[in-house]
C-alpha positions as a Python dict, from the first residue, in 0.01 Angstrom:
ca = {
    (1, 'M'): (0, 0, 0),
    (2, 'K'): (176, -208, -276),
    (3, 'K'): (471, -468, -155),
    (4, 'P'): (840, -361, -239),
    (5, 'P'): (967, -501, -483),
    (6, 'P'): (1238, -854, -365),
    (7, 'P'): (1541, -754, -365),
    (8, 'I'): (1768, -772, -620),
    (9, 'K'): (2043, -1003, -630),
    (10, 'L'): (2358, -1044, -831),
    (11, 'N'): (2538, -1281, -913),
    (12, 'A'): (2884, -1086, -1007),
    (13, 'P'): (3219, -1219, -1110),
    (14, 'E'): (3462, -1151, -797),
    (15, 'V'): (3732, -812, -944),
    (16, 'P'): (4073, -960, -896),
    (17, 'Q'): (4282, -697, -651),
    (18, 'D'): (4516, -586, -948),
    (19, 'Y'): (4229, -538, -1173),
    (20, 'E'): (4212, -148, -1306),
    (21, 'P'): (3974, 26, -1568),
    (22, 'R'): (4044, 19, -1904),
    (23, 'R'): (4097, 421, -2034),
    (24, 'R'): (3941, 573, -2385),
    (25, 'E'): (4262, 669, -2596),
    (26, 'R'): (4310, 1029, -2581),
    (27, 'F'): (4268, 1217, -2904),
    (28, 'E'): (4617, 1320, -3021),
    (29, 'L'): (4564, 1636, -3251),
    (30, 'P'): (4869, 1733, -3442),
    (31, 'E'): (5138, 1986, -3406),
    (32, 'L'): (5062, 2363, -3463),
    (33, 'D'): (5402, 2367, -3644),
    (34, 'D'): (5339, 2093, -3891),
    (35, 'I'): (4923, 2306, -3981),
    (36, 'P'): (4983, 2556, -4246),
    (37, 'I'): (4856, 2868, -4175),
    (38, 'G'): (4726, 3094, -4465),
    (39, 'M'): (4613, 3017, -4781),
    (40, 'P'): (4916, 3005, -5035),
    (41, 'R'): (4888, 3231, -5351),
    (42, 'G'): (4946, 3054, -5713),
    (43, 'K'): (4854, 2778, -5598),
    (44, 'G'): (4531, 2566, -5745),
    (45, 'R'): (4156, 2514, -5612),
    (46, 'E'): (4267, 2170, -5434),
    (47, 'E'): (4497, 2298, -5243),
    (48, 'Q'): (4309, 2620, -5135),
    (49, 'N'): (4056, 2362, -4987),
    (50, 'E'): (4361, 2216, -4801),
    (51, 'S'): (4488, 2535, -4623),
    (52, 'R'): (4096, 2563, -4517),
    (53, 'K'): (4071, 2269, -4360),
    (54, 'G'): (4417, 2322, -4187),
    (55, 'L'): (4314, 2655, -4067),
    (56, 'K'): (3990, 2495, -3939),
    (57, 'V'): (4189, 2248, -3751),
    (58, 'F'): (4436, 2495, -3583),
    (59, 'E'): (4156, 2665, -3486),
    (60, 'K'): (3937, 2393, -3292),
    (61, 'A'): (4322, 2324, -3131),
    (62, 'Q'): (4313, 2675, -3031),
    (63, 'K'): (4029, 2674, -2810),
    (64, 'Y'): (4075, 2342, -2691),
    (65, 'Y'): (4438, 2437, -2543),
    (66, 'A'): (4257, 2764, -2452),
    (67, 'A'): (3975, 2594, -2230),
    (68, 'P'): (4012, 2507, -1880),
    (69, 'K'): (4117, 2104, -1853),
    (70, 'K'): (3872, 1926, -1593),
    (71, 'K'): (3993, 1620, -1416),
    (72, 'M'): (3853, 1283, -1487),
    (73, 'P'): (3643, 1143, -1208),
    (74, 'A'): (3740, 823, -1029),
    (75, 'P'): (3645, 542, -1156),
    (76, 'P'): (3353, 354, -945),
    (77, 'P'): (3545, 104, -726),
    (78, 'P'): (3401, -305, -828),
    (79, 'I'): (3117, -438, -764),
    (80, 'R'): (3122, -721, -556),
    (81, 'P'): (2823, -985, -437),
    (82, 'G'): (2690, -920, -111),
    (83, 'D'): (2737, -497, -174),
    (84, 'M'): (2435, -424, -341),
    (85, 'Q'): (2224, -223, -77),
    (86, 'R'): (1803, -385, -80),
    (87, 'R'): (1602, -118, -310),
    (88, 'R'): (1393, 50, -47),
    (89, 'P'): (958, 87, -131),
    (90, 'P'): (924, 396, -199),
    (91, 'Q'): (801, 626, 143),
    (92, 'P'): (454, 768, 163),
    (93, 'D'): (381, 1105, 221),
    (94, 'K'): (334, 1198, 554),
    (95, 'T'): (208, 1503, 452),
    (96, 'P'): (-73, 1590, 623),
    (97, 'I'): (-383, 1735, 379),
    (98, 'R'): (-591, 2003, 484),
    (99, 'S'): (-948, 1985, 481),
    (100, 'T'): (-1060, 2218, 258),
    (101, 'R'): (-1469, 2166, 419),
    (102, 'K'): (-1586, 2398, 618),
    (103, 'P'): (-1669, 2344, 993),
    (104, 'P'): (-1989, 2254, 1091),
    (105, 'P'): (-2257, 2486, 1263),
    (106, 'S'): (-2208, 2542, 1638),
    (107, 'D'): (-2538, 2652, 1707),
    (108, 'G'): (-2620, 2288, 1871),
    (109, 'H'): (-2923, 2168, 1627),
    (110, 'K'): (-2941, 1883, 1462),
    (111, 'R'): (-2869, 1850, 1102),
    (112, 'R'): (-3084, 1672, 890),
    (113, 'G'): (-2923, 1322, 761),
    (114, 'S'): (-2707, 1219, 1084),
    (115, 'S'): (-2620, 905, 1094),
    (116, 'P'): (-2779, 639, 1408),
    (117, 'W'): (-2419, 702, 1540),
    (118, 'Q'): (-2426, 1009, 1532),
    (119, 'R'): (-2738, 1015, 1701),
    (120, 'I'): (-2657, 778, 1997),
    (121, 'A'): (-2307, 990, 2049),
    (122, 'S'): (-2537, 1298, 2092),
    (123, 'F'): (-2737, 1123, 2357),
    (124, 'R'): (-2724, 1228, 2696),
    (125, 'I'): (-2803, 1056, 3079),
    (126, 'N'): (-2994, 1177, 3330),
    (127, 'P'): (-2745, 1260, 3609),
    (128, 'L'): (-3026, 1179, 3846),
    (129, 'V'): (-3065, 827, 3631),
    (130, 'V'): (-2677, 791, 3722),
    (131, 'S'): (-2738, 852, 4065),
    (132, 'L'): (-2960, 599, 4129),
    (133, 'I'): (-2774, 335, 3972),
    (134, 'G'): (-2484, 413, 4149),
    (135, 'W'): (-2666, 434, 4541),
    (136, 'G'): (-2859, 108, 4399),
    (137, 'T'): (-2549, -75, 4361),
    (138, 'L'): (-2344, 14, 4659),
    (139, 'A'): (-2661, -104, 4878),
    (140, 'V'): (-2673, -438, 4697),
    (141, 'V'): (-2278, -481, 4777),
    (142, 'V'): (-2298, -402, 5114),
    (143, 'V'): (-2600, -608, 5187),
    (144, 'A'): (-2413, -880, 5040),
    (145, 'V'): (-2104, -833, 5256),
    (146, 'S'): (-2354, -842, 5598),
    (147, 'F'): (-2498, -1198, 5507),
    (148, 'W'): (-2141, -1334, 5462),
    (149, 'F'): (-1999, -1146, 5766),
    (150, 'I'): (-2297, -1249, 5972),
    (151, 'T'): (-2377, -1625, 5753),
    (152, 'G'): (-1994, -1668, 5892),
    (153, 'L'): (-2069, -1632, 6236),
    (154, 'L'): (-2355, -1814, 6275),
    (155, 'V'): (-2324, -2078, 6055),
    (156, 'D'): (-2116, -2445, 6073),
    (157, 'N'): (-1884, -2397, 5828),
    (158, 'A'): (-1606, -2670, 5913),
    (159, 'F'): (-1548, -3048, 6018),
    (160, 'A'): (-1380, -3089, 6372),
    (161, 'V'): (-1184, -3384, 6362),
    (162, 'Y'): (-1103, -3590, 6638),
    (163, 'M'): (-902, -3915, 6770),
    (164, 'D'): (-1083, -4126, 7083),
    (165, 'D'): (-1243, -3751, 7158),
    (166, 'E'): (-920, -3561, 7128),
    (167, 'L'): (-959, -3219, 6871),
    (168, 'V'): (-710, -3291, 6552),
    (169, 'G'): (-807, -3013, 6390),
    (170, 'F'): (-1059, -2866, 6189),
    (171, 'I'): (-1139, -2975, 5740),
    (172, 'P'): (-1381, -2780, 5540),
    (173, 'I'): (-1638, -2936, 5459),
    (174, 'P'): (-1639, -3112, 5070),
    (175, 'A'): (-1924, -2884, 4838),
    (176, 'G'): (-2224, -3159, 4730),
    (177, 'E'): (-2064, -3410, 4906),
    (178, 'E'): (-2244, -3595, 5278),
    (179, 'I'): (-1956, -3789, 5493),
    (180, 'T'): (-2057, -3965, 5817),
    (181, 'S'): (-1760, -4045, 6065),
    (182, 'E'): (-1783, -4410, 5979),
    (183, 'E'): (-1641, -4338, 5654),
    (184, 'F'): (-1436, -4065, 5777),
    (185, 'H'): (-1284, -4284, 5994),
    (186, 'N'): (-1211, -4608, 5670),
    (187, 'R'): (-1094, -4332, 5474),
    (188, 'A'): (-819, -4281, 5753),
    (189, 'V'): (-763, -4648, 5756),
    (190, 'L'): (-725, -4698, 5424),
    (191, 'S'): (-493, -4410, 5387),
    (192, 'L'): (-264, -4535, 5650),
    (193, 'Q'): (-268, -4863, 5477),
    (194, 'A'): (-168, -4731, 5100),
    (195, 'A'): (95, -4613, 5338),
    (196, 'R'): (206, -4913, 5453),
    (197, 'G'): (250, -5057, 5050),
    (198, 'G'): (-130, -5233, 5082),
    (199, 'A'): (-63, -5456, 5448),
    (200, 'R'): (-388, -5485, 5624),
    (201, 'V'): (-352, -5266, 5952),
    (202, 'R'): (-599, -5253, 6235),
    (203, 'V'): (-604, -4906, 6411),
    (204, 'D'): (-667, -4873, 6786),
    (205, 'Q'): (-821, -4585, 6793),
    (206, 'T'): (-1098, -4448, 6687),
    (207, 'V'): (-1208, -4131, 6475),
    (208, 'T'): (-1504, -3895, 6441),
    (209, 'I'): (-1577, -3561, 6270),
    (210, 'E'): (-1875, -3276, 6401),
    (211, 'L'): (-1988, -2998, 6202),
    (212, 'A'): (-1784, -2680, 6377),
    (213, 'R'): (-1727, -2333, 6314),
    (214, 'A'): (-1366, -2287, 6197),
    (215, 'S'): (-1189, -1915, 6056),
    (216, 'G'): (-994, -2006, 5743),
    (217, 'N'): (-647, -2006, 5897),
    (218, 'E'): (-757, -2290, 6128),
    (219, 'R'): (-869, -2546, 5847),
    (220, 'V'): (-640, -2787, 5633),
    (221, 'G'): (-702, -2982, 5353),
    (222, 'H'): (-791, -3318, 5362),
    (223, 'S'): (-469, -3462, 5207),
    (224, 'D'): (-295, -3298, 5527),
    (225, 'M'): (-557, -3400, 5794),
    (226, 'M'): (-473, -3786, 5651),
    (227, 'G'): (-127, -3732, 5715),
    (228, 'L'): (-164, -3580, 6056),
    (229, 'L'): (-391, -3917, 6146),
    (230, 'I'): (-151, -4140, 6025),
    (231, 'R'): (108, -3991, 6214),
    (232, 'Q'): (-59, -4016, 6505),
    (233, 'F'): (-223, -4384, 6498),
    (234, 'T'): (-99, -4664, 6659),
    (235, 'Y'): (-179, -4984, 6477),
    (236, 'Q'): (-108, -5341, 6419),
    (237, 'I'): (-28, -5519, 6084),
    (238, 'A'): (-193, -5819, 5950),
    (239, 'A'): (75, -6091, 5871),
    (240, 'I'): (0, -6464, 5771),
    (241, 'A'): (193, -6745, 6074),
    (242, 'I'): (276, -7049, 5916),
    (243, 'Y'): (230, -7340, 6159),
    (244, 'V'): (372, -7679, 6151),
    (245, 'R'): (190, -7959, 6409),
    (246, 'G'): (107, -7604, 6640),
    (247, 'E'): (437, -7523, 6641),
    (248, 'P'): (506, -7197, 6474),
    (249, 'M'): (759, -7185, 6244),
    (250, 'A'): (741, -6822, 5983),
    (251, 'L'): (556, -6504, 5938),
    (252, 'L'): (509, -6344, 5614),
    (253, 'R'): (375, -6020, 5538),
    (254, 'T'): (160, -6097, 5239),
    (255, 'M'): (-26, -6362, 5067),
    (256, 'S'): (178, -6402, 4769),
    (257, 'D'): (478, -6443, 5001),
    (258, 'L'): (321, -6699, 5113),
    (259, 'Q'): (186, -6882, 4789),
    (260, 'H'): (545, -6874, 4717),
    (261, 'V'): (635, -7054, 5008),
    (262, 'E'): (388, -7281, 4941),
    (263, 'Y'): (539, -7354, 4527),
    (264, 'L'): (877, -7398, 4644),
    (265, 'L'): (808, -7684, 4934),
    (266, 'Q'): (580, -7832, 4667),
    (267, 'E'): (838, -7822, 4372),
    (268, 'R'): (1094, -8013, 4533),
    (269, 'W'): (893, -8319, 4471),
    (270, 'F'): (728, -8183, 4091),
    (271, 'N'): (772, -8449, 3820),
    (272, 'E'): (704, -8363, 3463),
    (273, 'Y'): (416, -8575, 3541),
    (274, 'T'): (246, -8364, 3833),
    (275, 'V'): (-47, -8253, 3812),
    (276, 'G'): (-149, -8124, 4171),
    (277, 'A'): (3, -8160, 4508),
    (278, 'E'): (-26, -8106, 4875),
    (279, 'F'): (50, -8108, 5257),
    (280, 'V'): (-53, -8437, 5422),
    (281, 'E'): (-41, -8292, 5732),
    (282, 'G'): (63, -8057, 6029),
    (283, 'W'): (39, -7762, 5765),
    (284, 'E'): (-177, -7443, 5884),
    (285, 'T'): (-183, -7064, 5861),
    (286, 'Q'): (-380, -6779, 6010),
    (287, 'I'): (-379, -6425, 5957),
    (288, 'V'): (-239, -6282, 6299),
    (289, 'Y'): (-231, -5879, 6401),
    (290, 'V'): (136, -5776, 6477),
    (291, 'H'): (315, -5448, 6578),
    (292, 'S'): (504, -5314, 6307),
    (293, 'E'): (802, -5326, 6474),
    (294, 'E'): (784, -5716, 6459),
    (295, 'E'): (1050, -5862, 6230),
    (296, 'F'): (928, -6082, 5902),
    (297, 'D'): (993, -6349, 5696),
    (298, 'T'): (1078, -6334, 5350),
    (299, 'A'): (975, -6589, 5154),
    (300, 'E'): (1254, -6747, 5069),
    (301, 'N'): (1415, -6762, 5465),
    (302, 'A'): (1072, -6965, 5513),
    (303, 'Y'): (1187, -7220, 5275),
    (304, 'W'): (1454, -7314, 5375),
    (305, 'R'): (1333, -7335, 5735),
    (306, 'L'): (1083, -7560, 5632),
    (307, 'D'): (1292, -7790, 5390),
    (308, 'T'): (1437, -7980, 5720),
    (309, 'T'): (1384, -8360, 5761),
    (310, 'K'): (1347, -8511, 6115),
    (311, 'L'): (1340, -8840, 6267),
    (312, 'Q'): (1016, -8968, 6241),
    (313, 'I'): (834, -9333, 6251),
    (314, 'Y'): (614, -9381, 5970),
    (315, 'T'): (359, -9640, 5895),
    (316, 'H'): (378, -9841, 5634),
    (317, 'T'): (103, -10144, 5531),
    (318, 'V'): (261, -10383, 5256),
    (319, 'S'): (118, -10385, 4912),
    (320, 'D'): (124, -10682, 4662),
    (321, 'G'): (431, -10753, 4554),
    (322, 'E'): (626, -10549, 4794),
    (323, 'N'): (934, -10746, 5053),
    (324, 'L'): (1136, -10584, 5360),
    (325, 'S'): (1425, -10489, 5021),
    (326, 'V'): (1202, -10295, 4889),
    (327, 'I'): (1070, -10148, 5143),
    (328, 'A'): (1377, -10041, 5291),
    (329, 'V'): (1507, -9874, 4963),
    (330, 'R'): (1204, -9670, 4985),
    (331, 'F'): (1239, -9483, 5282),
    (332, 'G'): (1619, -9520, 5313),
    (333, 'T'): (1703, -9753, 5540),
    (334, 'T'): (1809, -10121, 5586),
    (335, 'V'): (1651, -10451, 5637),
    (336, 'N'): (1803, -10501, 5997),
    (337, 'N'): (1659, -10171, 6098),
    (338, 'I'): (1333, -10203, 5983),
    (339, 'M'): (1343, -10634, 6115),
    (340, 'R'): (1428, -10456, 6493),
    (341, 'D'): (1184, -10166, 6453),
    (342, 'N'): (906, -10429, 6467),
    (343, 'N'): (1092, -10727, 6681),
    (344, 'L'): (1054, -10962, 6344),
    (345, 'T'): (1218, -11327, 6330),
    (346, 'S'): (1217, -11356, 5931),
    (347, 'P'): (1206, -11136, 5662),
    (348, 'N'): (938, -11272, 5515),
    (349, 'I'): (614, -11044, 5514),
    (350, 'R'): (271, -11085, 5377),
    (351, 'P'): (20, -10803, 5179),
    (352, 'G'): (-171, -10623, 5465),
    (353, 'D'): (117, -10619, 5783),
    (354, 'R'): (187, -10283, 5897),
    (355, 'L'): (544, -10186, 5947),
    (356, 'Q'): (658, -9901, 6214),
    (357, 'I'): (928, -9801, 5999),
    (358, 'L'): (1203, -9505, 6179),
    (359, 'T'): (1360, -9320, 5947),
    (360, 'Y'): (1426, -8930, 5820),
    (361, 'L'): (1139, -8742, 5650),
    (362, 'P'): (1096, -8377, 5550),
    (363, 'L'): (952, -8176, 5801),
    (364, 'L'): (657, -8132, 5572),
    (365, 'S'): (529, -8448, 5420),
    (366, 'V'): (368, -8340, 5073),
    (367, 'R'): (193, -8539, 4872),
    (368, 'T'): (189, -8515, 4458),
    (369, 'F'): (-46, -8617, 4252),
    (370, 'D'): (139, -8806, 3879),
    (371, 'E'): (-68, -8881, 3534),
    (372, 'I'): (175, -9120, 3374),
    (373, 'A'): (-29, -9217, 2987),
    (374, 'H'): (113, -9567, 2934),
    (375, 'M'): (71, -9847, 2635),
    (376, 'E'): (-25, -10175, 2784),
    (377, 'L'): (-168, -10527, 2546),
    (378, 'I'): (-479, -10685, 2563),
    (379, 'E'): (-471, -11043, 2600),
    (380, 'M'): (-606, -11263, 2297),
    (381, 'P'): (-933, -11411, 2346),
    (382, 'V'): (-989, -11755, 2283),
    (383, 'E'): (-1337, -11929, 2151),
    (384, 'E'): (-1312, -12337, 2186),
    (385, 'I'): (-1608, -12456, 1996),
    (386, 'P'): (-1662, -12832, 2020),
    (387, 'T'): (-1670, -13022, 1714),
    (388, 'P'): (-1811, -13415, 1713),
    (389, 'E'): (-1686, -13400, 1281),
    (390, 'L'): (-1379, -13445, 1465),
    (391, 'P'): (-1168, -13720, 1678),
    (392, 'L'): (-1128, -13616, 2055),
    (393, 'A'): (-833, -13387, 2111),
    (394, 'F'): (-770, -13278, 1768),
    (395, 'T'): (-790, -12916, 1723),
    (396, 'N'): (-908, -12682, 1337),
    (397, 'V'): (-766, -12332, 1332),
    (398, 'I'): (-1077, -12131, 1196),
    (399, 'Q'): (-965, -11760, 1239),
    (400, 'E'): (-651, -11643, 1360),
    (401, 'G'): (-648, -11448, 1716),
    (402, 'Q'): (-417, -11094, 1771),
    (403, 'A'): (-376, -10931, 2068),
    (404, 'G'): (-475, -10558, 2103),
    (405, 'Q'): (-335, -10198, 2230),
    (406, 'Q'): (-442, -9949, 2473),
    (407, 'Q'): (-377, -9640, 2661),
    (408, 'V'): (-349, -9631, 3011),
    (409, 'I'): (-362, -9337, 3212),
    (410, 'T'): (-314, -9415, 3566),
    (411, 'R'): (-269, -9182, 3869),
    (412, 'I'): (52, -9226, 4103),
    (413, 'T'): (4, -9076, 4461),
    (414, 'R'): (346, -9023, 4630),
    (415, 'E'): (434, -8870, 4965),
    (416, 'S'): (741, -8693, 4987),
    (417, 'G'): (830, -8877, 4691),
    (418, 'I'): (729, -9224, 4819),
    (419, 'E'): (507, -9425, 4610),
    (420, 'R'): (173, -9482, 4797),
    (421, 'S'): (-131, -9584, 4532),
    (422, 'R'): (-188, -9611, 4190),
    (423, 'E'): (-515, -9604, 4054),
    (424, 'T'): (-625, -9621, 3652),
    (425, 'L'): (-840, -9345, 3559),
    (426, 'D'): (-878, -9409, 3161),
    (427, 'A'): (-834, -9640, 2893),
    (428, 'E'): (-855, -9609, 2568),
    (429, 'V'): (-893, -9868, 2309),
    (430, 'L'): (-612, -9841, 2031),
    (431, 'V'): (-604, -10132, 1871),
    (432, 'P'): (-906, -10417, 1959),
    (433, 'P'): (-829, -10752, 1997),
    (434, 'I'): (-903, -11057, 1746),
    (435, 'T'): (-1039, -11332, 1934),
    (436, 'H'): (-872, -11658, 1791),
    (437, 'R'): (-1168, -11871, 1692),
    (438, 'V'): (-1080, -12291, 1696),
    (439, 'E'): (-1289, -12623, 1674),
    (440, 'V'): (-1216, -12916, 1939),
    (441, 'G'): (-1295, -13253, 1822),
    (442, 'T'): (-1561, -13436, 2078),
    (443, 'G'): (-1606, -13742, 1834),
    (444, 'A'): (-1490, -14093, 1861),
    (445, 'A'): (-1073, -14132, 1839),
    (446, 'N'): (-1161, -14397, 1540),
    (447, 'V'): (-1297, -14139, 1328),
    (448, 'E'): (-1099, -14128, 965),
    (449, 'I'): (-1045, -13817, 881),
    (450, 'R'): (-1133, -13748, 500),
}
């Protein structure tokens, strides 16, 4: 079927409302009185021709006025944009066509030249075969249903879940997977840990499974069974306890909280040269299991509890260049207090002396390691060459010497901000020194110098 033509779009101008169509001017006939009737006598041919013309005009006028008058049809309304109706495609003729062919003969015999489809349609199946197929299918269905029913009664189709020898419920056997009681118990513990936000737990009960038979109403899904076990578990949560000199000070929930507390305690003594830190003594952490109702400390609370000062006695060994004033400033005390605590009668001390200093130190002593790089001068070497040619005590400079320069990396060990030792790790010579060579006279004192 051909597609209908597209609709015609007219872009007609808008027609004003007071528009009136223009009418053609009506033909006006001359009045009958003005037309000469008959042919006048005694006139020429031209006048007779005019009289004949007037007679013809008169006859036409007579016929016009005698004819019935018809009314002029009203003018069509003006066409506006959008008023044009869409053309419809021509509709096909639906009148049934009667065939003039004769019907096939009804004698039941096959016609020559019939198609394979006609032969298939004319094929008839033996009713005996149909009945055998039907009864065979019914027998197979009955056998399958009987086998399924008997199997459900005799074969195990579920796992019975026990908690400390007490039945919790039944779960279906997972297809293609072998599972033991230990594996199922571990899965239940992992589900509990996930429900507790990943915290390590220790369960007091033991979960086991056994093969059993159960109906579909009695069996529940694995996830539902895990929910039942989690609600019935009694367990303890692994926590991190902080001890200071054997005394418990804080209880944290996770290892990340412990690392944060260590960082906060050590950061107090950090500077731009610090490369490492450690606790001196008294710091100990252990993993303990507590009940879920136990109150845990946050990292900030544990830090404020551990970051306290305490009056302690510190043993200090005097090193080179130290005196009581320097030691008193370093430990935040006075010279008189040091002399009183050590029964000293004089402020004079020597390197290697051990002093007992009573001062306020942090509860936890933090040892920090700072690596500082600084520049040092290398002394200029001097080489004296004995020269007999020169008088005694006379000198002659052969080569001007110059001091060198090197970069030294020193590790400074501090405890709670107090310097304890210094160690040179590396020294790199940047400007090598130049040897100062001098000739020293060893000859007689009266030798003349030319």
